[in-house]
Short mmCIF file of C-alpha atoms in Angstrom, two decimals:
data_model
loop_
_atom_site.label_atom_id
_atom_site.label_comp_id
_atom_site.label_asym_id
_atom_site.label_seq_id
_atom_site.Cartn_x
_atom_site.Cartn_y
_atom_site.Cartn_z
CA MET M 8 -32.12 28.95 10.31
CA ASN M 9 -30.49 25.66 9.25
CA TYR M 10 -26.85 25.65 8.24
CA ARG M 11 -26.56 24.79 4.56
CA ASN M 12 -23.68 23.95 2.27
CA ASN M 13 -23.12 22.05 -0.96
CA ILE M 14 -20.43 21.00 -3.37
CA LYS M 15 -20.66 19.67 -6.89
CA THR M 16 -17.97 17.43 -8.31
CA SER M 17 -17.41 15.37 -11.41
CA PHE M 18 -14.68 12.92 -12.21
CA LEU M 19 -13.65 10.31 -14.72
CA ALA M 20 -15.37 6.95 -14.13
CA ILE M 21 -12.17 5.02 -13.43
CA PRO M 22 -11.39 2.86 -10.39
CA GLU M 23 -8.61 5.22 -9.28
CA ASN M 24 -11.28 7.81 -8.44
CA GLU M 25 -13.25 5.59 -6.08
CA SER M 26 -11.02 6.53 -3.14
CA LEU M 27 -11.09 10.16 -4.25
CA ALA M 28 -14.89 10.16 -4.03
CA ARG M 29 -14.72 8.74 -0.50
CA VAL M 30 -12.21 11.35 0.63
CA VAL M 31 -14.19 14.24 -0.87
CA CYS M 32 -17.41 13.12 0.83
CA ALA M 33 -15.64 12.53 4.13
CA ALA M 34 -14.02 15.95 4.02
CA PHE M 35 -17.35 17.65 3.28
CA LEU M 36 -19.19 15.61 5.93
CA SER M 37 -16.59 16.45 8.57
CA GLN M 38 -18.29 19.85 9.01
CA LEU M 39 -20.98 18.01 10.96
CA ASP M 40 -18.43 16.43 13.31
CA PRO M 41 -19.56 12.86 12.61
CA THR M 42 -18.45 9.89 14.68
CA VAL M 43 -15.93 7.52 13.12
CA GLU M 44 -18.75 5.05 12.51
CA GLU M 45 -20.96 7.64 10.79
CA LEU M 46 -18.03 8.70 8.61
CA THR M 47 -17.27 5.11 7.67
CA ASP M 48 -20.93 4.43 6.91
CA VAL M 49 -21.07 7.33 4.45
CA LYS M 50 -17.71 6.53 2.85
CA THR M 51 -18.73 2.92 2.33
CA ALA M 52 -22.12 3.79 0.84
CA VAL M 53 -20.51 6.34 -1.49
CA SER M 54 -17.88 3.81 -2.51
CA GLU M 55 -20.62 1.34 -3.45
CA ALA M 56 -22.60 3.86 -5.51
CA VAL M 57 -19.56 5.20 -7.34
CA THR M 58 -18.34 1.68 -8.07
CA ASN M 59 -21.77 0.82 -9.48
CA SER M 60 -21.52 3.76 -11.89
CA ILE M 61 -18.03 2.71 -13.00
CA VAL M 62 -18.62 -1.04 -13.27
CA HIS M 63 -22.26 -1.20 -14.34
CA GLY M 64 -23.15 2.27 -15.60
CA TYR M 65 -20.21 2.66 -17.90
CA THR M 66 -19.30 -1.05 -18.17
CA GLY M 67 -15.61 -0.46 -18.51
CA ARG M 68 -15.72 2.62 -20.73
CA LYS M 69 -12.83 4.94 -19.92
CA ASP M 70 -14.56 8.17 -20.91
CA GLY M 71 -17.60 8.14 -18.63
CA ILE M 72 -18.10 10.86 -16.04
CA VAL M 73 -19.50 10.40 -12.54
CA PHE M 74 -21.22 13.39 -10.98
CA MET M 75 -21.23 13.56 -7.20
CA ASP M 76 -23.07 16.36 -5.43
CA CYS M 77 -23.07 16.66 -1.65
CA TYR M 78 -25.42 18.73 0.49
CA ILE M 79 -25.72 19.63 4.14
CA ASP M 80 -29.00 20.95 5.51
CA GLY M 81 -28.90 21.30 9.27
CA ASP M 82 -27.81 17.91 10.55
CA THR M 83 -28.63 15.98 7.39
CA PHE M 84 -26.10 14.99 4.76
CA THR M 85 -27.26 14.14 1.24
CA VAL M 86 -25.20 12.78 -1.63
CA ASP M 87 -26.37 12.36 -5.23
CA ILE M 88 -24.27 10.13 -7.46
CA LYS M 89 -25.19 10.29 -11.12
CA ASP M 90 -23.95 8.82 -14.35
CA ASN M 91 -24.94 8.99 -18.01
CA GLY M 92 -24.37 5.28 -18.48
CA THR M 93 -26.50 2.34 -19.55
CA GLY M 94 -29.15 2.73 -16.88
CA ILE M 95 -30.93 0.02 -14.92
CA GLU M 96 -33.78 -1.84 -16.61
CA ASP M 97 -35.29 -3.33 -13.47
CA ILE M 98 -34.39 -1.27 -10.41
CA GLU M 99 -36.24 -3.54 -7.99
CA LYS M 100 -34.32 -6.57 -9.20
CA ALA M 101 -31.02 -4.70 -9.19
CA MET M 102 -31.57 -3.81 -5.53
CA GLU M 103 -32.21 -7.39 -4.47
CA PRO M 104 -29.48 -8.62 -2.10
CA MET M 105 -26.81 -10.66 -3.90
CA PHE M 106 -28.18 -9.87 -7.38
CA THR M 107 -25.47 -8.90 -9.81
CA SER M 108 -25.43 -8.45 -13.56
CA CYS M 109 -21.66 -9.07 -13.49
CA PRO M 110 -20.99 -12.41 -11.76
CA GLU M 111 -17.98 -13.00 -14.02
CA ALA M 112 -16.35 -9.90 -12.57
CA GLU M 113 -16.76 -11.36 -9.05
CA ARG M 114 -19.23 -8.69 -8.02
CA SER M 115 -20.94 -9.68 -4.78
CA GLY M 116 -24.28 -8.04 -5.53
CA MET M 117 -24.26 -6.38 -2.12
CA GLY M 118 -23.83 -2.77 -3.18
CA PHE M 119 -27.40 -1.60 -2.65
CA THR M 120 -27.74 -3.67 0.53
CA VAL M 121 -24.72 -1.86 1.98
CA MET M 122 -26.09 1.52 0.93
CA GLU M 123 -29.50 0.80 2.48
CA THR M 124 -27.91 -0.50 5.68
CA PHE M 125 -25.51 2.37 6.21
CA MET M 126 -27.61 5.32 5.07
CA ASP M 127 -31.00 6.53 6.31
CA SER M 128 -32.50 6.59 2.83
CA VAL M 129 -31.56 5.47 -0.68
CA ALA M 130 -33.51 6.54 -3.76
CA VAL M 131 -32.65 5.24 -7.22
CA ASN M 132 -33.82 6.80 -10.47
CA SER M 133 -32.74 5.32 -13.75
CA VAL M 134 -33.65 5.30 -17.41
CA SER M 135 -32.24 2.65 -19.75
CA GLY M 136 -29.79 4.15 -22.17
CA VAL M 137 -29.79 7.49 -20.35
CA GLY M 138 -28.28 7.04 -16.91
CA THR M 139 -28.77 6.53 -13.20
CA LYS M 140 -29.00 8.71 -10.13
CA VAL M 141 -28.60 7.37 -6.61
CA SER M 142 -29.56 9.77 -3.86
CA MET M 143 -28.71 8.93 -0.24
CA THR M 144 -29.22 10.76 3.02
CA LYS M 145 -27.88 10.37 6.51
CA ARG M 146 -28.75 12.38 9.58
CA ILE M 147 -25.72 12.96 11.73
CA ARG M 148 -27.09 12.42 15.22
CA ASN M 149 -27.10 15.40 17.57
CA ARG M 150 -24.85 17.37 15.28
CA CYS M 151 -25.64 20.70 13.74
CA LEU M 152 -23.89 23.91 13.01
CA MET U 26 -3.16 -1.00 -0.31
CA GLU U 27 -0.27 -3.29 0.50
CA LEU U 28 -0.15 -7.03 0.00
CA SER U 29 2.30 -9.49 1.46
CA PHE U 30 2.46 -13.24 1.32
CA SER U 31 4.00 -15.77 3.68
CA ASN U 32 3.84 -19.47 4.38
CA GLU U 33 2.76 -21.07 7.62
CA LYS U 34 2.57 -24.86 7.86
CA ASN U 35 0.55 -25.89 4.81
CA ALA U 36 -1.06 -22.51 4.23
CA ILE U 37 -0.38 -19.41 2.20
CA ILE U 38 -1.08 -16.30 4.27
CA MET U 39 -2.13 -13.21 2.33
CA SER U 40 -1.89 -10.12 4.54
CA VAL U 41 -3.72 -7.05 3.30
CA SER U 42 -3.24 -3.58 4.70
CA GLY U 43 -4.92 -0.32 3.75
CA GLU U 44 -8.13 -0.04 1.77
CA ILE U 45 -9.93 -2.70 -0.26
CA ASP U 46 -12.32 -1.37 -2.89
CA HIS U 47 -13.10 -2.31 -6.48
CA ARG U 48 -9.78 -0.91 -7.72
CA TYR U 49 -7.60 -2.83 -5.26
CA SER U 50 -9.70 -5.99 -5.37
CA ILE U 51 -8.52 -6.53 -8.95
CA ARG U 52 -4.89 -6.60 -7.81
CA ILE U 53 -5.70 -8.83 -4.85
CA ARG U 54 -7.42 -11.30 -7.16
CA ASN U 55 -4.50 -11.43 -9.60
CA GLU U 56 -1.82 -11.77 -6.92
CA ALA U 57 -3.75 -14.35 -4.91
CA ASP U 58 -4.62 -16.48 -7.92
CA ARG U 59 -1.01 -16.57 -9.07
CA ARG U 60 -0.04 -18.19 -5.78
CA ILE U 61 -3.06 -20.45 -5.45
CA VAL U 62 -2.48 -21.88 -8.91
CA THR U 63 1.28 -22.24 -8.29
CA TYR U 64 0.73 -24.05 -4.98
CA PRO U 65 -2.57 -25.92 -5.45
CA ASP U 66 -1.91 -28.18 -2.46
CA LYS U 67 -1.87 -25.26 -0.01
CA HIS U 68 -4.71 -23.78 2.01
CA PHE U 69 -5.28 -20.02 2.03
CA VAL U 70 -5.66 -17.53 4.86
CA ILE U 71 -6.71 -13.94 4.19
CA ASP U 72 -5.46 -11.67 6.97
CA LEU U 73 -7.53 -8.48 7.12
CA ARG U 74 -6.33 -7.22 10.50
CA ASN U 75 -4.62 -4.18 8.98
CA VAL U 76 -7.40 -3.26 6.57
CA THR U 77 -8.64 0.26 7.29
CA PHE U 78 -11.54 0.36 4.82
CA MET U 79 -13.46 -2.25 2.90
CA ASP U 80 -16.52 -2.18 0.68
CA SER U 81 -18.42 -5.10 -0.84
CA SER U 82 -15.85 -5.49 -3.64
CA ALA U 83 -13.77 -7.38 -1.09
CA ILE U 84 -16.58 -9.89 -0.53
CA GLY U 85 -16.60 -10.72 -4.23
CA VAL U 86 -12.84 -11.28 -4.17
CA ILE U 87 -12.97 -13.47 -1.06
CA ILE U 88 -15.76 -15.61 -2.47
CA GLY U 89 -13.90 -15.91 -5.78
CA ARG U 90 -10.79 -17.17 -3.97
CA TYR U 91 -12.96 -19.57 -1.97
CA LYS U 92 -14.30 -21.09 -5.19
CA LEU U 93 -10.83 -21.38 -6.70
CA ILE U 94 -9.24 -22.95 -3.63
CA LYS U 95 -12.19 -25.31 -3.27
CA SER U 96 -11.68 -26.46 -6.87
CA PHE U 97 -8.20 -27.59 -5.82
CA GLY U 98 -9.55 -29.33 -2.73
CA GLY U 99 -8.22 -26.72 -0.33
CA SER U 100 -9.85 -24.51 2.28
CA ILE U 101 -9.80 -20.82 3.06
CA SER U 102 -10.28 -18.73 6.17
CA VAL U 103 -10.27 -15.06 7.10
CA VAL U 104 -8.66 -13.25 10.03
CA CYS U 105 -10.30 -10.01 11.09
CA THR U 106 -10.33 -7.85 14.20
CA ASN U 107 -11.55 -4.54 12.78
CA SER U 108 -15.19 -3.90 13.63
CA THR U 109 -15.75 -1.89 10.44
CA VAL U 110 -14.51 -4.77 8.31
CA SER U 111 -16.42 -7.28 10.41
CA ARG U 112 -19.67 -5.46 9.71
CA ILE U 113 -19.31 -5.96 5.96
CA LEU U 114 -18.32 -9.61 6.44
CA GLU U 115 -21.31 -10.30 8.69
CA MET U 116 -23.68 -8.50 6.33
CA SER U 117 -22.59 -10.74 3.48
CA GLY U 118 -23.23 -13.96 5.38
CA ILE U 119 -19.82 -15.16 4.30
CA ARG U 120 -19.32 -16.86 7.65
CA LYS U 121 -21.68 -19.61 6.49
CA ILE U 122 -19.02 -20.85 4.09
CA ILE U 123 -15.73 -19.32 5.28
CA PRO U 124 -14.59 -19.36 8.93
CA ILE U 125 -13.54 -16.04 10.39
CA TYR U 126 -11.02 -15.85 13.22
CA GLU U 127 -9.61 -13.08 15.37
CA ASN U 128 -6.06 -14.36 15.36
CA LEU U 129 -3.80 -15.84 12.72
CA GLU U 130 -2.54 -18.75 14.82
CA GLU U 131 -6.02 -20.14 15.30
CA ALA U 132 -6.83 -19.66 11.60
CA VAL U 133 -3.77 -21.70 10.59
CA GLU U 134 -4.30 -24.37 13.27
CA LYS U 135 -7.86 -25.04 12.22
CA LEU U 136 -7.25 -25.42 8.50
#
């Protein structure tokens, strides 16, 4: 039977919590004894998704909440990052490399590209005016409990 | 994240250590711009050798500094030896416009 575990977290959508999100994911993922590269991949992808919620989802609002749920099922790690922000009108366009809706804020538009490069799968669900959920998975090679 | 600035020949060296994410990129932008605007005749070198984590927020900051320095007629380069950081830099294609070196001396020499 596969080993399973999960945690559910929520935190204020402020930049100070971006590093917190990375640390929480890394700590949870460490159960699978990832390599340094696998750990960095997940931390970076999580950082991108959380930053998207803060910068784009809540567009500078100080009272938004980011919900981050992490799951382990056997050797696969899954993280869902959700917000109740503005949502994405055109997901396909938003995921184009270098596209950003905030060029004045010096956003590189690489967030989704990084997520798709570093994780095995990235699924985005969003409704304008309601919120966005980014779900990412990564199989930790030859690791299982 | 720690920032320090020094001068070498006709360049301002900005050395970054620790993590660069959206939160810290704001501070990097403000501190760098203050010096670039104060010394518009200087080139700019961003030393990332002691950066332990970086997401794509750093790319936005680097490109923003590139545009600002270019508006003053200067040039910018990056020093990086960390493979994790290099991966993000390579993914962005930033090397097409900003040279990346593995040591500071070469970065300063080639400005």
